[in-house]
Amino acid sequence: MKKRIVAVLLAAVMIMSITGCQSKENGSEKSEGKLTKVTFVLDWTPNTNHTGIYVAKEKGYFKDAGLDVEIVQPPEDGAEVLVGSGKAQFGISFQDSMMPAVVGDDALPITAVAAVLQHNTSGIISRKGDGISSPKGLEGKKYATWNLEIEKATLKQTVEKDHGDFSKVKLIPSTVTDEVSALKSKKVDAIWIYYGWAGIAAEVAGLKTDYFAFKDIDPVFDYYTPVIIGNKDWMKKNPETAKAFLAAAKKGYEFAIDDPKSAADILCKAAPELDSKLVEKSQEYMKDQYKAEVKQWGYMNPKRWNAFYNWINEKGLSKTKIPENTGFTNDYLE
């Protein structure tokens, strides 16, 4: 899904022509007694990152908040562009991959408004016993890369933090969609994953693996991923509706924390193509990730957010310097 960064960069230059086509329903606050239509766009196919949204819809939390929420799949150019155009009011993104869309003259009118998870659960998975239990072990091994600058800079820093030589890592251009099959076939040795889904999928498949998380190697990589993004222009006109949406989403995620089995059933009902065993086990893992140690679901710590974007600045990974507090706000959380 990291390849969406490229699509965001290309699409951003076209955004101003799209924004003029917003529909009337995306205007000001809802009329008394009527449900306000809100479109929420996923980043990928349904998974346990999204459970709270599906719970809020199924349990009537959105309806109780005066909202008629439609959940849609992302277009080829990603959730950021759809939200930025006003075709969707909210969606799922990631602090790293949304970066090109929130800086520079062609920045889209989007901002992160809630952290789905409190910590970065991504890292590198490999076959157990292949010697990749730490970043240095990637030397001489085949890593499936999206060939993205932030991705490679992240990997380079983690390998060097572990006293390894990044130049010895074999970068194999590949967009892996089935991590278990890719590892079993030995086409690649290491893959960047989100443990809550792909790592759990390996467990369910009985594949023994080694794994290390980026945040455990360097705290600068404990950035926010995934996040809910919103259209800034729409939210400015509709602040109470935006707050109502996030309050209902919060109830959905807190339900998933308290009752992961029922939440898994709701997700499977909405997306029956999913493996129920994977969903249930993933949901059990995710219940401790949605809020972790914080009291308020969705809260984003400015220090952690800025630390990652400051790192991007230091590495020269953005054509435009990213100012402090770019791309996020806690103002719509209650």
XYZ file of C-alpha atoms in Angstrom:
334
model
C 0.000 0.000 0.000
C 3.027 2.276 0.271
C 2.994 2.638 -3.514
C 0.043 4.990 -3.007
C 2.529 7.738 -2.148
C 3.447 7.945 -5.813
C -0.209 8.182 -6.810
C -0.803 10.915 -4.250
C 2.064 12.980 -5.642
C 0.712 12.702 -9.189
C -2.878 13.360 -8.231
C -2.203 16.314 -5.955
C -1.560 18.653 -8.865
C -5.074 17.973 -10.166
C -6.906 18.456 -6.905
C -8.045 22.047 -7.370
C -10.077 21.136 -10.423
C -11.744 18.316 -8.511
C -12.689 20.314 -5.434
C -15.056 22.476 -7.454
C -17.259 19.458 -8.056
C -18.281 18.772 -4.464
C -21.903 17.841 -3.992
C -24.391 19.903 -1.981
C -24.572 17.259 0.720
C -20.961 18.017 1.677
C -21.726 21.630 2.584
C -22.790 23.024 5.919
C -24.087 21.350 9.092
C -27.031 18.975 8.841
C -30.623 20.110 8.829
C -32.688 19.418 11.930
C -34.151 15.908 11.953
C -32.281 14.669 8.896
C -29.322 12.307 8.749
C -26.196 13.875 7.311
C -24.538 11.782 4.629
C -20.859 11.083 5.331
C -18.571 9.009 3.130
C -15.678 7.129 4.717
C -13.030 5.655 2.421
C -10.829 2.736 3.430
C -7.152 2.470 2.567
C -7.377 -1.157 1.458
C -9.761 -4.076 1.783
C -11.617 -4.353 5.133
C -9.477 -5.468 8.073
C -9.217 -4.967 11.811
C -7.821 -1.446 11.443
C -11.354 -0.588 10.367
C -13.387 -2.569 12.904
C -14.506 0.411 14.973
C -16.059 2.051 11.918
C -18.009 -1.085 11.019
C -19.101 -1.502 14.651
C -20.292 2.117 14.824
C -22.358 1.554 11.689
C -23.781 -1.835 12.734
C -24.574 -0.805 16.333
C -26.271 2.431 15.255
C -23.722 4.777 16.830
C -23.468 6.831 13.651
C -27.235 6.964 13.235
C -27.629 8.059 16.859
C -25.204 10.886 16.059
C -27.392 11.991 13.148
C -25.142 10.478 10.485
C -25.677 8.199 7.511
C -22.175 6.797 6.950
C -21.243 5.019 3.732
C -18.013 2.975 3.804
C -16.315 2.729 0.413
C -13.234 1.093 -1.082
C -10.356 3.400 -2.096
C -9.768 4.425 -5.707
C -6.500 3.620 -7.450
C -4.977 6.944 -6.390
C -5.779 6.397 -2.719
C -7.945 7.634 0.120
C -6.016 10.903 0.430
C -7.122 12.159 -2.971
C -10.760 11.164 -2.465
C -10.881 12.924 0.910
C -8.918 15.893 -0.421
C -11.370 16.306 -3.281
C -14.359 16.329 -0.918
C -15.805 13.195 -2.509
C -15.314 11.591 0.908
C -15.277 13.428 4.212
C -13.109 10.942 6.130
C -10.789 8.057 5.356
C -7.848 5.940 6.460
C -4.255 6.964 5.826
C -0.800 6.719 7.440
C 1.526 9.423 8.735
C 4.343 8.350 6.443
C 2.385 7.875 3.220
C 0.207 10.978 3.667
C 3.266 13.228 4.004
C 3.542 14.166 0.294
C -0.117 15.205 0.338
C 0.145 17.679 3.222
C 3.209 19.751 2.307
C 4.095 22.166 -0.456
C 2.085 24.376 -2.787
C 0.020 21.441 -4.025
C -0.936 20.183 -0.554
C -4.363 18.610 -0.304
C -6.886 19.953 2.251
C -6.567 16.881 4.489
C -5.441 16.373 8.055
C -5.216 13.445 10.458
C -7.925 13.738 13.107
C -7.554 10.482 15.068
C -5.012 7.735 15.609
C -6.563 4.335 14.937
C -3.704 2.695 16.855
C -1.531 4.363 19.473
C 1.745 2.887 18.274
C 3.410 1.794 15.051
C 2.914 -1.972 14.876
C 4.861 -2.371 11.636
C 8.172 -4.116 11.217
C 10.031 -6.833 9.348
C 8.852 -10.441 9.206
C 10.970 -13.356 8.020
C 11.115 -17.135 8.183
C 12.183 -18.335 11.619
C 15.755 -19.540 11.684
C 16.924 -17.445 8.722
C 18.857 -15.144 11.030
C 16.725 -12.006 10.613
C 15.590 -11.620 14.209
C 17.261 -8.191 14.205
C 17.967 -5.624 11.444
C 21.631 -6.599 10.991
C 20.395 -10.032 9.932
C 19.090 -8.489 6.698
C 22.633 -8.420 5.331
C 22.783 -10.750 2.339
C 19.031 -11.402 2.450
C 16.283 -10.581 -0.068
C 13.989 -7.794 1.098
C 10.760 -7.051 -0.819
C 10.888 -3.316 -1.466
C 8.373 -0.788 -2.813
C 11.414 1.322 -3.829
C 10.122 4.327 -1.895
C 12.568 6.804 -0.399
C 11.023 6.958 3.098
C 10.790 3.166 3.185
C 14.432 2.650 2.238
C 15.652 5.406 4.563
C 13.741 3.782 7.440
C 15.246 0.398 6.699
C 18.736 1.863 6.304
C 18.577 3.612 9.665
C 17.313 0.529 11.498
C 20.006 -1.687 9.936
C 22.740 0.803 10.800
C 21.376 1.212 14.351
C 21.987 -2.527 14.671
C 25.560 -2.063 13.365
C 24.710 -3.594 10.011
C 25.690 -2.656 6.462
C 22.612 -1.596 4.493
C 24.452 -1.891 1.175
C 24.552 -5.658 1.723
C 20.740 -5.948 1.832
C 19.355 -7.308 -1.447
C 16.474 -5.047 -2.440
C 13.967 -7.010 -4.538
C 11.266 -4.779 -6.109
C 8.005 -6.473 -5.174
C 4.493 -5.607 -4.024
C 3.655 -8.556 -1.803
C -0.055 -9.158 -1.228
C 0.247 -12.609 0.386
C 3.107 -12.530 2.869
C 2.737 -16.140 3.940
C 2.991 -17.476 0.381
C 5.876 -15.141 -0.443
C 7.897 -16.338 2.540
C 7.056 -20.000 1.990
C 8.099 -19.813 -1.672
C 11.414 -18.178 -0.642
C 11.034 -15.591 -3.397
C 11.934 -13.088 -0.688
C 13.350 -13.428 2.804
C 11.945 -10.347 4.538
C 8.814 -8.217 4.201
C 7.610 -4.983 5.824
C 4.264 -5.797 7.472
C 1.737 -4.607 10.020
C 1.821 -7.329 12.626
C -1.842 -7.007 13.593
C -2.873 -8.434 10.226
C -0.030 -10.033 8.262
C 1.819 -11.217 11.364
C -1.336 -12.772 12.761
C -2.019 -14.329 9.334
C 1.347 -16.083 9.565
C 0.420 -17.386 13.025
C -2.932 -18.674 11.771
C -1.189 -20.370 8.817
C 1.230 -22.090 11.192
C 4.267 -20.405 9.632
C 7.023 -19.900 12.181
C 8.556 -16.465 11.831
C 10.960 -13.945 13.290
C 9.856 -10.335 13.598
C 11.173 -7.006 14.799
C 9.255 -3.736 15.081
C 10.743 -0.472 13.830
C 9.711 1.440 16.949
C 11.721 -0.978 19.089
C 14.871 -0.171 17.127
C 14.458 3.612 17.041
C 11.678 5.590 18.802
C 11.539 8.096 15.917
C 9.678 5.372 14.016
C 6.889 5.198 16.591
C 4.810 7.442 14.360
C 1.052 7.236 13.830
C -0.086 4.541 11.461
C -2.900 4.193 10.558
C -4.847 7.396 11.151
C -8.280 8.714 10.251
C -8.002 11.730 7.966
C -10.643 14.350 7.292
C -11.263 17.049 4.691
C -10.171 20.303 6.358
C -12.522 22.550 4.401
C -15.565 20.390 5.141
C -14.684 20.048 8.829
C -14.211 23.796 9.197
C -17.766 24.295 7.883
C -19.128 21.318 9.847
C -17.193 21.135 13.134
C -20.012 19.634 15.199
C -20.712 16.974 12.572
C -17.005 16.107 12.441
C -16.920 15.782 16.218
C -20.069 13.659 16.161
C -18.500 11.317 13.592
C -15.360 10.827 15.669
C -17.333 10.399 18.897
C -19.337 7.597 17.259
C -16.149 6.038 15.829
C -14.631 6.173 19.323
C -17.592 4.211 20.679
C -17.049 1.653 17.921
C -13.381 1.168 18.733
C -14.042 1.047 22.472
C -16.638 -1.672 21.827
C -13.937 -3.597 19.921
C -11.601 -3.192 22.906
C -14.186 -4.463 25.379
C -15.676 -7.254 23.251
C -13.239 -8.305 20.503
C -15.158 -11.479 19.634
C -18.411 -9.638 18.925
C -16.495 -6.929 17.071
C -14.840 -9.598 14.919
C -18.261 -11.044 14.127
C -19.487 -7.604 13.022
C -16.485 -7.154 10.718
C -16.980 -10.624 9.232
C -20.664 -9.885 8.664
C -19.736 -6.747 6.745
C -16.953 -8.491 4.830
C -17.855 -12.210 4.634
C -14.920 -12.888 2.324
C -12.543 -12.539 5.286
C -11.093 -15.544 7.143
C -13.015 -15.519 10.428
C -10.202 -17.259 12.295
C -7.746 -14.569 11.175
C -10.180 -11.788 12.048
C -10.848 -13.168 15.535
C -7.180 -13.617 16.357
C -6.279 -10.244 14.874
C -9.070 -8.582 16.844
C -7.746 -10.083 20.058
C -4.338 -8.569 19.279
C -5.762 -5.194 18.242
C -7.823 -4.654 21.383
C -4.613 -3.735 23.193
C -3.398 -1.489 20.362
C -6.345 0.855 19.737
C -5.772 2.893 22.901
C -2.756 1.205 24.506
C -1.732 3.368 27.473
C -3.676 6.562 26.660
C -7.048 7.463 28.143
C -8.533 8.991 24.997
C -8.914 6.915 21.845
C -7.608 8.763 18.814
C -5.216 11.109 20.625
C -2.021 11.992 18.752
C 0.993 13.130 20.750
C 2.463 16.232 19.027
C 5.987 15.326 20.160
C 5.839 11.915 18.472
C 4.132 13.252 15.354
C 6.674 16.044 14.934
C 9.636 13.778 15.685
C 8.944 11.681 12.607
C 8.389 14.621 10.268
C 11.504 16.308 11.671
C 13.406 13.126 10.807
C 12.057 13.375 7.260
C 13.322 16.955 7.150
C 16.761 15.935 8.419
C 17.056 13.202 5.819
C 15.950 15.474 2.989
C 13.035 13.183 2.150
C 10.610 16.034 1.490
C 11.105 18.596 -1.272
C 9.516 21.157 1.049
C 10.497 21.495 4.696
C 7.687 20.269 6.914
C 6.701 22.824 9.589
C 5.920 21.764 13.155
C 2.430 20.342 13.721
C 1.763 19.751 10.026
C -0.895 17.253 9.037
C -2.711 16.518 12.289
C -5.113 17.952 14.847
C -6.738 16.687 18.035
C -9.344 19.459 17.916
C -12.227 17.252 16.772
C -11.778 14.627 19.487
C -14.044 14.783 22.507
